[in-house]
Amino acid sequence: MPNAQAHDGTPLKRIAFASMVGTVIEWYDFFLFVLCSSIVFPHIFFPQGDPASATIESFAVFGVAYVARPVGAAVFGHYGDKLGRKTSLTATLVLMGGATLGIAALPTYDSIGLAAPVILTFLRLCQGFGLGGEWGGAALLAVEHAPPGKRGLYGLFPQLGNPIGFFLSNAVLQLTLLAVGRDGFERGGWRVAFLIGGAFIFIGLYVRLRTVDSPVFTASKARGGGHGSFPLGALLRNHWKVLVSSIVMQAPFAVGSYGLNSYFGTYVTDTLGKPASWVLIAGMVGSLLSIPTYIAFSVLSDKIGRKPVYAIGGFGWLILALPFYWLISTGSLIGVVVAVTLGWSICHAASFAVQSSYLAELFPTEVRYSGASMSYQMSSVIFGAPAGAIAASLYADTGSIYSVSIYVIIGCAIGLIALTRVRETFHTSLDGSPELARASTAPRATL
């Protein structure tokens, strides 16, 4: 990659970095909200009474972003497919950064009453709207510029925003906790992390404004390649079967990520009575150690295909579901770290490392932004959005944390069945023709 260039002469490492930096910022902001929904928001933004109810309400606000994510995917996907990827990507950064700064300045429930959770919900909707358009555009920026046979590798870069953003959000909150203590953290120390997230926006904008649209997109538009007035309509009319299957196949990733890697923070702090620092330490270790496996899985997908690698992630979540909470329930920091690290480095990495390349390859250029974005975001709405609240409700109703594990297993089974209905894509080019050079040397793996 050091000397590689895109067709227009833009260094590919700049393209790769531009696709990654925005997603780092977006996921940093996103995970801040996830973590604070577990360890601080229930105590400062909601009426104090039943702790379980406050936690459910906090996760419900976290979940409302998923309502806005497909809307953002439709809006930004529309303009991304018609006008270009760069315009949409710039707008998503501005929107999410502004919402993050708004959360940093938001008064608590004790100060303004019910207005606090209402405003928090609105800002969370803005975050979801921006994130809905960010991921698809960043994925296409990398994948559409990638050389033949290396789309899995280049598609890795926007995906790295996920573990890096998670690590940074955990690290900033951990340092803040160490500096001001738990009381100081709840009184306002948590706001520092959101201020930092808002400031990151300027770095992202500088990098993004120096990129160009992919040659695949510009060539398709120059040919008049179906870039009509309503790309989403063309997607729903001509590619709905692929869209539905690709949405459901992501169930293991969505349910596993939020039923295990997100909800565990509430269980550790509220039920086991362990310090919030344990949640942050486990998140930092797990996300950091997952980066090498992200790279390995993305490279592997260029050799054997997207489908078998994606299946590793789905089966991984299914197998880990019960041991995950057994390890957490040991009540030891080592058990918590091992559980979260397994979730991140195997299940999460295998699923997410190839998601950008796989979803991009499933749709033609003229609807690719809309297709990839809608697929990912609709799966998040259907399977990811309710996962935290469902997990909290299941545990409150049954008193058994393993009810959450069973819920994850069911979601994984549904997704793996759908995966059998989705075609392999690594052996075809983005214009739909076979990549014969690679197809002749690499086996076509099937599930």
PDB file of C-alpha atoms in Angstrom, residues 146-408:
ATOM      1  CA  ALA A 146      -9.542  -0.929  -3.782  1.00  0.00           C
ATOM      2  CA  PRO A 147      -7.409  -2.839  -6.311  1.00  0.00           C
ATOM      3  CA  PRO A 148      -8.874  -6.114  -7.643  1.00  0.00           C
ATOM      4  CA  GLY A 149      -8.532  -8.967  -5.195  1.00  0.00           C
ATOM      5  CA  LYS A 150      -7.970  -6.673  -2.215  1.00  0.00           C
ATOM      6  CA  ARG A 151     -11.418  -5.305  -1.434  1.00  0.00           C
ATOM      7  CA  GLY A 152     -11.558  -7.284   1.799  1.00  0.00           C
ATOM      8  CA  LEU A 153      -8.279  -5.731   2.944  1.00  0.00           C
ATOM      9  CA  TYR A 154      -9.208  -2.164   1.987  1.00  0.00           C
ATOM     10  CA  GLY A 155     -12.726  -2.624   3.305  1.00  0.00           C
ATOM     11  CA  LEU A 156     -11.099  -3.304   6.658  1.00  0.00           C
ATOM     12  CA  PHE A 157     -10.167   0.348   7.223  1.00  0.00           C
ATOM     13  CA  PRO A 158     -13.628   1.812   7.875  1.00  0.00           C
ATOM     14  CA  GLN A 159     -14.320  -1.247  10.040  1.00  0.00           C
ATOM     15  CA  LEU A 160     -11.286  -0.492  12.209  1.00  0.00           C
ATOM     16  CA  GLY A 161     -13.106   2.635  13.312  1.00  0.00           C
ATOM     17  CA  ASN A 162     -15.241   0.327  15.448  1.00  0.00           C
ATOM     18  CA  PRO A 163     -12.574  -1.213  17.733  1.00  0.00           C
ATOM     19  CA  ILE A 164     -10.424   1.935  17.719  1.00  0.00           C
ATOM     20  CA  GLY A 165     -13.409   4.135  18.580  1.00  0.00           C
ATOM     21  CA  PHE A 166     -14.415   1.685  21.298  1.00  0.00           C
ATOM     22  CA  PHE A 167     -10.889   1.629  22.731  1.00  0.00           C
ATOM     23  CA  LEU A 168     -10.628   5.426  22.737  1.00  0.00           C
ATOM     24  CA  SER A 169     -14.035   5.914  24.346  1.00  0.00           C
ATOM     25  CA  ASN A 170     -13.193   3.401  27.071  1.00  0.00           C
ATOM     26  CA  ALA A 171      -9.731   4.894  27.584  1.00  0.00           C
ATOM     27  CA  VAL A 172     -10.975   8.484  27.888  1.00  0.00           C
ATOM     28  CA  LEU A 173     -13.694   7.475  30.371  1.00  0.00           C
ATOM     29  CA  GLN A 174     -11.217   5.369  32.359  1.00  0.00           C
ATOM     30  CA  LEU A 175      -8.724   8.227  32.614  1.00  0.00           C
ATOM     31  CA  THR A 176     -11.524  10.559  33.655  1.00  0.00           C
ATOM     32  CA  LEU A 177     -12.646   8.134  36.374  1.00  0.00           C
ATOM     33  CA  LEU A 178      -9.088   7.886  37.673  1.00  0.00           C
ATOM     34  CA  ALA A 179      -8.721  11.662  37.673  1.00  0.00           C
ATOM     35  CA  VAL A 180     -11.983  12.695  39.365  1.00  0.00           C
ATOM     36  CA  GLY A 181     -13.358   9.532  41.008  1.00  0.00           C
ATOM     37  CA  ARG A 182     -16.835   8.049  40.650  1.00  0.00           C
ATOM     38  CA  ASP A 183     -18.602  10.980  42.334  1.00  0.00           C
ATOM     39  CA  GLY A 184     -16.788  13.535  40.229  1.00  0.00           C
ATOM     40  CA  PHE A 185     -17.461  11.461  37.139  1.00  0.00           C
ATOM     41  CA  GLU A 186     -21.219  11.520  37.717  1.00  0.00           C
ATOM     42  CA  ARG A 187     -21.200  15.220  38.653  1.00  0.00           C
ATOM     43  CA  GLY A 188     -19.776  16.175  35.283  1.00  0.00           C
ATOM     44  CA  GLY A 189     -16.494  14.416  34.556  1.00  0.00           C
ATOM     45  CA  TRP A 190     -18.186  12.295  31.891  1.00  0.00           C
ATOM     46  CA  ARG A 191     -18.784  15.468  29.834  1.00  0.00           C
ATOM     47  CA  VAL A 192     -15.068  15.732  29.030  1.00  0.00           C
ATOM     48  CA  ALA A 193     -15.242  12.657  26.816  1.00  0.00           C
ATOM     49  CA  PHE A 194     -18.126  14.132  24.795  1.00  0.00           C
ATOM     50  CA  LEU A 195     -16.302  17.440  24.398  1.00  0.00           C
ATOM     51  CA  ILE A 196     -13.309  15.563  23.001  1.00  0.00           C
ATOM     52  CA  GLY A 197     -15.588  13.717  20.573  1.00  0.00           C
ATOM     53  CA  GLY A 198     -17.022  16.981  19.299  1.00  0.00           C
ATOM     54  CA  ALA A 199     -13.552  18.426  18.810  1.00  0.00           C
ATOM     55  CA  PHE A 200     -12.460  15.405  16.745  1.00  0.00           C
ATOM     56  CA  ILE A 201     -14.838  16.537  14.020  1.00  0.00           C
ATOM     57  CA  PHE A 202     -12.316  19.066  12.699  1.00  0.00           C
ATOM     58  CA  ILE A 203      -9.715  16.358  12.118  1.00  0.00           C
ATOM     59  CA  GLY A 204     -12.217  14.273  10.229  1.00  0.00           C
ATOM     60  CA  LEU A 205     -13.358  17.155   8.055  1.00  0.00           C
ATOM     61  CA  TYR A 206      -9.781  18.075   7.108  1.00  0.00           C
ATOM     62  CA  VAL A 207      -9.081  14.541   5.924  1.00  0.00           C
ATOM     63  CA  ARG A 208     -12.413  13.951   4.198  1.00  0.00           C
ATOM     64  CA  LEU A 209     -12.299  17.211   2.210  1.00  0.00           C
ATOM     65  CA  ARG A 210      -9.050  16.064   0.581  1.00  0.00           C
ATOM     66  CA  THR A 211     -10.580  12.929  -0.949  1.00  0.00           C
ATOM     67  CA  VAL A 212     -12.345  12.353  -4.273  1.00  0.00           C
ATOM     68  CA  ASP A 213     -15.185  10.111  -5.395  1.00  0.00           C
ATOM     69  CA  SER A 214     -14.258   6.618  -6.545  1.00  0.00           C
ATOM     70  CA  PRO A 215     -13.551   5.850 -10.224  1.00  0.00           C
ATOM     71  CA  VAL A 216     -16.242   3.147 -10.117  1.00  0.00           C
ATOM     72  CA  PHE A 217     -18.858   5.745  -9.183  1.00  0.00           C
ATOM     73  CA  THR A 218     -17.682   8.466 -11.593  1.00  0.00           C
ATOM     74  CA  ALA A 219     -17.479   6.009 -14.507  1.00  0.00           C
ATOM     75  CA  SER A 220     -20.958   4.658 -13.787  1.00  0.00           C
ATOM     76  CA  LYS A 221     -22.395   8.156 -13.570  1.00  0.00           C
ATOM     77  CA  ALA A 222     -20.666   9.190 -16.785  1.00  0.00           C
ATOM     78  CA  ARG A 223     -22.259   6.227 -18.567  1.00  0.00           C
ATOM     79  CA  GLY A 224     -25.633   7.220 -17.149  1.00  0.00           C
ATOM     80  CA  GLY A 225     -25.524   3.945 -15.253  1.00  0.00           C
ATOM     81  CA  GLY A 226     -28.967   4.061 -13.730  1.00  0.00           C
ATOM     82  CA  HIS A 227     -28.409   6.986 -11.345  1.00  0.00           C
ATOM     83  CA  GLY A 228     -32.074   7.950 -11.415  1.00  0.00           C
ATOM     84  CA  SER A 229     -34.011  10.464  -9.407  1.00  0.00           C
ATOM     85  CA  PHE A 230     -34.778   8.002  -6.609  1.00  0.00           C
ATOM     86  CA  PRO A 231     -32.086   5.352  -5.972  1.00  0.00           C
ATOM     87  CA  LEU A 232     -33.912   3.964  -2.926  1.00  0.00           C
ATOM     88  CA  GLY A 233     -36.936   3.233  -5.111  1.00  0.00           C
ATOM     89  CA  ALA A 234     -34.750   1.332  -7.576  1.00  0.00           C
ATOM     90  CA  LEU A 235     -33.218  -0.591  -4.685  1.00  0.00           C
ATOM     91  CA  LEU A 236     -36.584  -1.642  -3.270  1.00  0.00           C
ATOM     92  CA  ARG A 237     -38.013  -2.430  -6.689  1.00  0.00           C
ATOM     93  CA  ASN A 238     -35.148  -4.395  -8.228  1.00  0.00           C
ATOM     94  CA  HIS A 239     -33.007  -5.692  -5.364  1.00  0.00           C
ATOM     95  CA  TRP A 240     -35.404  -6.292  -2.475  1.00  0.00           C
ATOM     96  CA  LYS A 241     -34.634 -10.012  -2.118  1.00  0.00           C
ATOM     97  CA  VAL A 242     -30.925  -9.341  -1.670  1.00  0.00           C
ATOM     98  CA  LEU A 243     -31.728  -6.494   0.709  1.00  0.00           C
ATOM     99  CA  VAL A 244     -33.964  -8.641   2.940  1.00  0.00           C
ATOM    100  CA  SER A 245     -31.509 -11.554   3.101  1.00  0.00           C
ATOM    101  CA  SER A 246     -28.563  -9.265   3.839  1.00  0.00           C
ATOM    102  CA  ILE A 247     -30.509  -7.569   6.654  1.00  0.00           C
ATOM    103  CA  VAL A 248     -31.382 -10.832   8.406  1.00  0.00           C
ATOM    104  CA  MET A 249     -27.930 -12.389   7.994  1.00  0.00           C
ATOM    105  CA  GLN A 250     -26.547  -9.646  10.267  1.00  0.00           C
ATOM    106  CA  ALA A 251     -28.696 -10.720  13.233  1.00  0.00           C
ATOM    107  CA  PRO A 252     -25.853 -12.588  15.022  1.00  0.00           C
ATOM    108  CA  PHE A 253     -23.612  -9.523  14.898  1.00  0.00           C
ATOM    109  CA  ALA A 254     -26.333  -7.118  16.058  1.00  0.00           C
ATOM    110  CA  VAL A 255     -27.792  -9.275  18.830  1.00  0.00           C
ATOM    111  CA  GLY A 256     -24.404 -10.586  19.961  1.00  0.00           C
ATOM    112  CA  SER A 257     -22.797  -7.163  20.094  1.00  0.00           C
ATOM    113  CA  TYR A 258     -25.553  -5.511  22.102  1.00  0.00           C
ATOM    114  CA  GLY A 259     -26.837  -8.497  24.085  1.00  0.00           C
ATOM    115  CA  LEU A 260     -23.357  -9.479  25.229  1.00  0.00           C
ATOM    116  CA  ASN A 261     -20.694  -6.832  24.611  1.00  0.00           C
ATOM    117  CA  SER A 262     -22.959  -3.913  25.582  1.00  0.00           C
ATOM    118  CA  TYR A 263     -25.377  -5.165  28.237  1.00  0.00           C
ATOM    119  CA  PHE A 264     -22.652  -6.851  30.276  1.00  0.00           C
ATOM    120  CA  GLY A 265     -21.644  -3.428  31.666  1.00  0.00           C
ATOM    121  CA  THR A 266     -24.957  -3.030  33.457  1.00  0.00           C
ATOM    122  CA  TYR A 267     -24.771  -6.577  34.819  1.00  0.00           C
ATOM    123  CA  VAL A 268     -21.220  -6.080  36.112  1.00  0.00           C
ATOM    124  CA  THR A 269     -21.869  -2.779  37.869  1.00  0.00           C
ATOM    125  CA  ASP A 270     -25.492  -3.017  39.044  1.00  0.00           C
ATOM    126  CA  THR A 271     -25.890  -6.755  39.748  1.00  0.00           C
ATOM    127  CA  LEU A 272     -22.389  -7.925  40.632  1.00  0.00           C
ATOM    128  CA  GLY A 273     -21.535  -4.628  42.302  1.00  0.00           C
ATOM    129  CA  LYS A 274     -18.156  -4.337  40.622  1.00  0.00           C
ATOM    130  CA  PRO A 275     -16.539  -0.998  39.735  1.00  0.00           C
ATOM    131  CA  ALA A 276     -17.280   0.676  36.413  1.00  0.00           C
ATOM    132  CA  SER A 277     -13.559   0.614  35.698  1.00  0.00           C
ATOM    133  CA  TRP A 278     -13.843  -3.148  35.122  1.00  0.00           C
ATOM    134  CA  VAL A 279     -16.222  -2.509  32.229  1.00  0.00           C
ATOM    135  CA  LEU A 280     -13.856   0.038  30.717  1.00  0.00           C
ATOM    136  CA  ILE A 281     -10.738  -2.097  31.183  1.00  0.00           C
ATOM    137  CA  ALA A 282     -12.413  -5.113  29.563  1.00  0.00           C
ATOM    138  CA  GLY A 283     -13.557  -2.968  26.646  1.00  0.00           C
ATOM    139  CA  MET A 284     -10.094  -1.523  26.098  1.00  0.00           C
ATOM    140  CA  VAL A 285      -8.352  -4.893  26.203  1.00  0.00           C
ATOM    141  CA  GLY A 286     -10.935  -6.639  24.041  1.00  0.00           C
ATOM    142  CA  SER A 287     -11.100  -3.970  21.349  1.00  0.00           C
ATOM    143  CA  LEU A 288      -7.308  -3.531  21.207  1.00  0.00           C
ATOM    144  CA  LEU A 289      -6.605  -7.255  20.927  1.00  0.00           C
ATOM    145  CA  SER A 290      -9.247  -7.594  18.215  1.00  0.00           C
ATOM    146  CA  ILE A 291      -7.362  -5.392  15.742  1.00  0.00           C
ATOM    147  CA  PRO A 292      -4.932  -8.172  14.618  1.00  0.00           C
ATOM    148  CA  THR A 293      -7.846 -10.562  14.132  1.00  0.00           C
ATOM    149  CA  TYR A 294      -9.736  -7.912  12.147  1.00  0.00           C
ATOM    150  CA  ILE A 295      -6.770  -7.796   9.774  1.00  0.00           C
ATOM    151  CA  ALA A 296      -6.498 -11.581   9.611  1.00  0.00           C
ATOM    152  CA  PHE A 297     -10.191 -12.088   8.845  1.00  0.00           C
ATOM    153  CA  SER A 298     -10.250  -9.375   6.165  1.00  0.00           C
ATOM    154  CA  VAL A 299      -7.227 -10.874   4.392  1.00  0.00           C
ATOM    155  CA  LEU A 300      -8.729 -14.356   4.722  1.00  0.00           C
ATOM    156  CA  SER A 301     -11.930 -13.158   3.046  1.00  0.00           C
ATOM    157  CA  ASP A 302      -9.912 -12.142  -0.031  1.00  0.00           C
ATOM    158  CA  LYS A 303      -8.622 -15.713  -0.234  1.00  0.00           C
ATOM    159  CA  ILE A 304     -11.602 -17.949   0.622  1.00  0.00           C
ATOM    160  CA  GLY A 305     -14.572 -15.581   0.353  1.00  0.00           C
ATOM    161  CA  ARG A 306     -16.733 -13.286   2.464  1.00  0.00           C
ATOM    162  CA  LYS A 307     -19.385 -15.874   3.281  1.00  0.00           C
ATOM    163  CA  PRO A 308     -17.321 -18.428   5.244  1.00  0.00           C
ATOM    164  CA  VAL A 309     -15.588 -15.683   7.228  1.00  0.00           C
ATOM    165  CA  TYR A 310     -18.923 -14.090   8.051  1.00  0.00           C
ATOM    166  CA  ALA A 311     -20.186 -17.511   9.154  1.00  0.00           C
ATOM    167  CA  ILE A 312     -17.288 -17.803  11.615  1.00  0.00           C
ATOM    168  CA  GLY A 313     -18.583 -14.692  13.353  1.00  0.00           C
ATOM    169  CA  GLY A 314     -22.166 -15.954  13.464  1.00  0.00           C
ATOM    170  CA  PHE A 315     -21.243 -19.369  14.862  1.00  0.00           C
ATOM    171  CA  GLY A 316     -18.835 -17.678  17.257  1.00  0.00           C
ATOM    172  CA  TRP A 317     -21.587 -15.554  18.832  1.00  0.00           C
ATOM    173  CA  LEU A 318     -23.821 -18.627  19.086  1.00  0.00           C
ATOM    174  CA  ILE A 319     -21.166 -20.754  20.796  1.00  0.00           C
ATOM    175  CA  LEU A 320     -19.969 -17.962  23.105  1.00  0.00           C
ATOM    176  CA  ALA A 321     -23.419 -16.875  24.324  1.00  0.00           C
ATOM    177  CA  LEU A 322     -23.574 -19.164  27.383  1.00  0.00           C
ATOM    178  CA  PRO A 323     -19.855 -19.180  28.362  1.00  0.00           C
ATOM    179  CA  PHE A 324     -19.787 -15.386  28.072  1.00  0.00           C
ATOM    180  CA  TYR A 325     -22.061 -14.776  31.047  1.00  0.00           C
ATOM    181  CA  TRP A 326     -20.604 -17.732  32.939  1.00  0.00           C
ATOM    182  CA  LEU A 327     -17.205 -16.013  32.761  1.00  0.00           C
ATOM    183  CA  ILE A 328     -18.753 -12.673  33.741  1.00  0.00           C
ATOM    184  CA  SER A 329     -20.585 -14.303  36.676  1.00  0.00           C
ATOM    185  CA  THR A 330     -17.329 -15.544  38.199  1.00  0.00           C
ATOM    186  CA  GLY A 331     -17.098 -12.021  39.598  1.00  0.00           C
ATOM    187  CA  SER A 332     -13.411 -11.702  38.709  1.00  0.00           C
ATOM    188  CA  LEU A 333     -11.789  -9.064  36.546  1.00  0.00           C
ATOM    189  CA  ILE A 334      -9.979 -11.794  34.612  1.00  0.00           C
ATOM    190  CA  GLY A 335     -13.276 -13.520  33.797  1.00  0.00           C
ATOM    191  CA  VAL A 336     -14.787 -10.264  32.564  1.00  0.00           C
ATOM    192  CA  VAL A 337     -11.758  -9.436  30.410  1.00  0.00           C
ATOM    193  CA  VAL A 338     -11.572 -12.938  28.895  1.00  0.00           C
ATOM    194  CA  ALA A 339     -15.288 -12.947  28.019  1.00  0.00           C
ATOM    195  CA  VAL A 340     -15.216  -9.536  26.363  1.00  0.00           C
ATOM    196  CA  THR A 341     -11.935 -10.267  24.564  1.00  0.00           C
ATOM    197  CA  LEU A 342     -13.350 -13.474  23.060  1.00  0.00           C
ATOM    198  CA  GLY A 343     -16.422 -11.575  21.932  1.00  0.00           C
ATOM    199  CA  TRP A 344     -14.390  -8.834  20.307  1.00  0.00           C
ATOM    200  CA  SER A 345     -11.461 -10.742  18.812  1.00  0.00           C
ATOM    201  CA  ILE A 346     -13.351 -13.688  17.300  1.00  0.00           C
ATOM    202  CA  CYS A 347     -17.089 -13.109  16.957  1.00  0.00           C
ATOM    203  CA  HIS A 348     -17.163  -9.347  16.473  1.00  0.00           C
ATOM    204  CA  ALA A 349     -14.021  -9.276  14.317  1.00  0.00           C
ATOM    205  CA  ALA A 350     -15.070 -12.053  11.931  1.00  0.00           C
ATOM    206  CA  SER A 351     -18.494 -10.493  11.384  1.00  0.00           C
ATOM    207  CA  PHE A 352     -17.543  -6.856  11.173  1.00  0.00           C
ATOM    208  CA  ALA A 353     -14.198  -7.110   9.339  1.00  0.00           C
ATOM    209  CA  VAL A 354     -15.875  -8.238   6.111  1.00  0.00           C
ATOM    210  CA  GLN A 355     -19.166  -6.394   6.461  1.00  0.00           C
ATOM    211  CA  SER A 356     -18.144  -3.397   4.361  1.00  0.00           C
ATOM    212  CA  SER A 357     -16.750  -5.418   1.461  1.00  0.00           C
ATOM    213  CA  TYR A 358     -19.564  -7.991   1.553  1.00  0.00           C
ATOM    214  CA  LEU A 359     -22.458  -5.532   1.638  1.00  0.00           C
ATOM    215  CA  ALA A 360     -20.865  -3.259  -0.972  1.00  0.00           C
ATOM    216  CA  GLU A 361     -20.360  -6.163  -3.368  1.00  0.00           C
ATOM    217  CA  LEU A 362     -23.978  -7.314  -3.058  1.00  0.00           C
ATOM    218  CA  PHE A 363     -25.395  -4.186  -4.768  1.00  0.00           C
ATOM    219  CA  PRO A 364     -24.706  -2.498  -8.139  1.00  0.00           C
ATOM    220  CA  THR A 365     -22.946   0.870  -8.230  1.00  0.00           C
ATOM    221  CA  GLU A 366     -26.025   2.996  -8.909  1.00  0.00           C
ATOM    222  CA  VAL A 367     -27.729   1.872  -5.679  1.00  0.00           C
ATOM    223  CA  ARG A 368     -24.689   0.696  -3.696  1.00  0.00           C
ATOM    224  CA  TYR A 369     -24.646   3.528  -1.138  1.00  0.00           C
ATOM    225  CA  SER A 370     -28.375   3.112  -0.499  1.00  0.00           C
ATOM    226  CA  GLY A 371     -28.197  -0.687  -0.504  1.00  0.00           C
ATOM    227  CA  ALA A 372     -25.231  -1.133   1.813  1.00  0.00           C
ATOM    228  CA  SER A 373     -26.432   1.591   4.173  1.00  0.00           C
ATOM    229  CA  MET A 374     -30.038   0.416   4.342  1.00  0.00           C
ATOM    230  CA  SER A 375     -28.999  -3.205   4.819  1.00  0.00           C
ATOM    231  CA  TYR A 376     -26.712  -2.420   7.723  1.00  0.00           C
ATOM    232  CA  GLN A 377     -28.967   0.142   9.381  1.00  0.00           C
ATOM    233  CA  MET A 378     -32.202  -1.827   9.048  1.00  0.00           C
ATOM    234  CA  SER A 379     -30.502  -4.812  10.633  1.00  0.00           C
ATOM    235  CA  SER A 380     -29.420  -2.516  13.448  1.00  0.00           C
ATOM    236  CA  VAL A 381     -32.994  -1.300  13.899  1.00  0.00           C
ATOM    237  CA  ILE A 382     -34.587  -4.733  13.880  1.00  0.00           C
ATOM    238  CA  PHE A 383     -31.982  -6.697  15.805  1.00  0.00           C
ATOM    239  CA  GLY A 384     -29.623  -4.226  17.503  1.00  0.00           C
ATOM    240  CA  ALA A 385     -31.881  -1.441  18.748  1.00  0.00           C
ATOM    241  CA  PRO A 386     -34.024  -3.481  21.140  1.00  0.00           C
ATOM    242  CA  ALA A 387     -31.236  -5.809  22.290  1.00  0.00           C
ATOM    243  CA  GLY A 388     -30.134  -3.819  25.350  1.00  0.00           C
ATOM    244  CA  ALA A 389     -33.673  -3.189  26.573  1.00  0.00           C
ATOM    245  CA  ILE A 390     -34.716  -6.797  25.874  1.00  0.00           C
ATOM    246  CA  ALA A 391     -31.686  -8.072  27.761  1.00  0.00           C
ATOM    247  CA  ALA A 392     -32.500  -5.857  30.750  1.00  0.00           C
ATOM    248  CA  SER A 393     -36.160  -6.940  30.682  1.00  0.00           C
ATOM    249  CA  LEU A 394     -35.305 -10.641  30.381  1.00  0.00           C
ATOM    250  CA  TYR A 395     -32.981 -10.481  33.342  1.00  0.00           C
ATOM    251  CA  ALA A 396     -35.472  -8.457  35.424  1.00  0.00           C
ATOM    252  CA  ASP A 397     -38.287 -10.929  34.637  1.00  0.00           C
ATOM    253  CA  THR A 398     -36.386 -14.208  34.982  1.00  0.00           C
ATOM    254  CA  GLY A 399     -33.631 -13.385  37.435  1.00  0.00           C
ATOM    255  CA  SER A 400     -31.268 -15.450  35.282  1.00  0.00           C
ATOM    256  CA  ILE A 401     -28.572 -13.828  33.175  1.00  0.00           C
ATOM    257  CA  TYR A 402     -28.586 -16.913  30.958  1.00  0.00           C
ATOM    258  CA  SER A 403     -31.968 -15.855  29.588  1.00  0.00           C
ATOM    259  CA  VAL A 404     -29.978 -13.161  27.767  1.00  0.00           C
ATOM    260  CA  SER A 405     -27.677 -15.868  26.378  1.00  0.00           C
ATOM    261  CA  ILE A 406     -30.656 -17.835  25.036  1.00  0.00           C
ATOM    262  CA  TYR A 407     -31.930 -14.673  23.355  1.00  0.00           C
ATOM    263  CA  VAL A 408     -28.553 -14.255  21.625  1.00  0.00           C
TER     264      VAL A 408
END
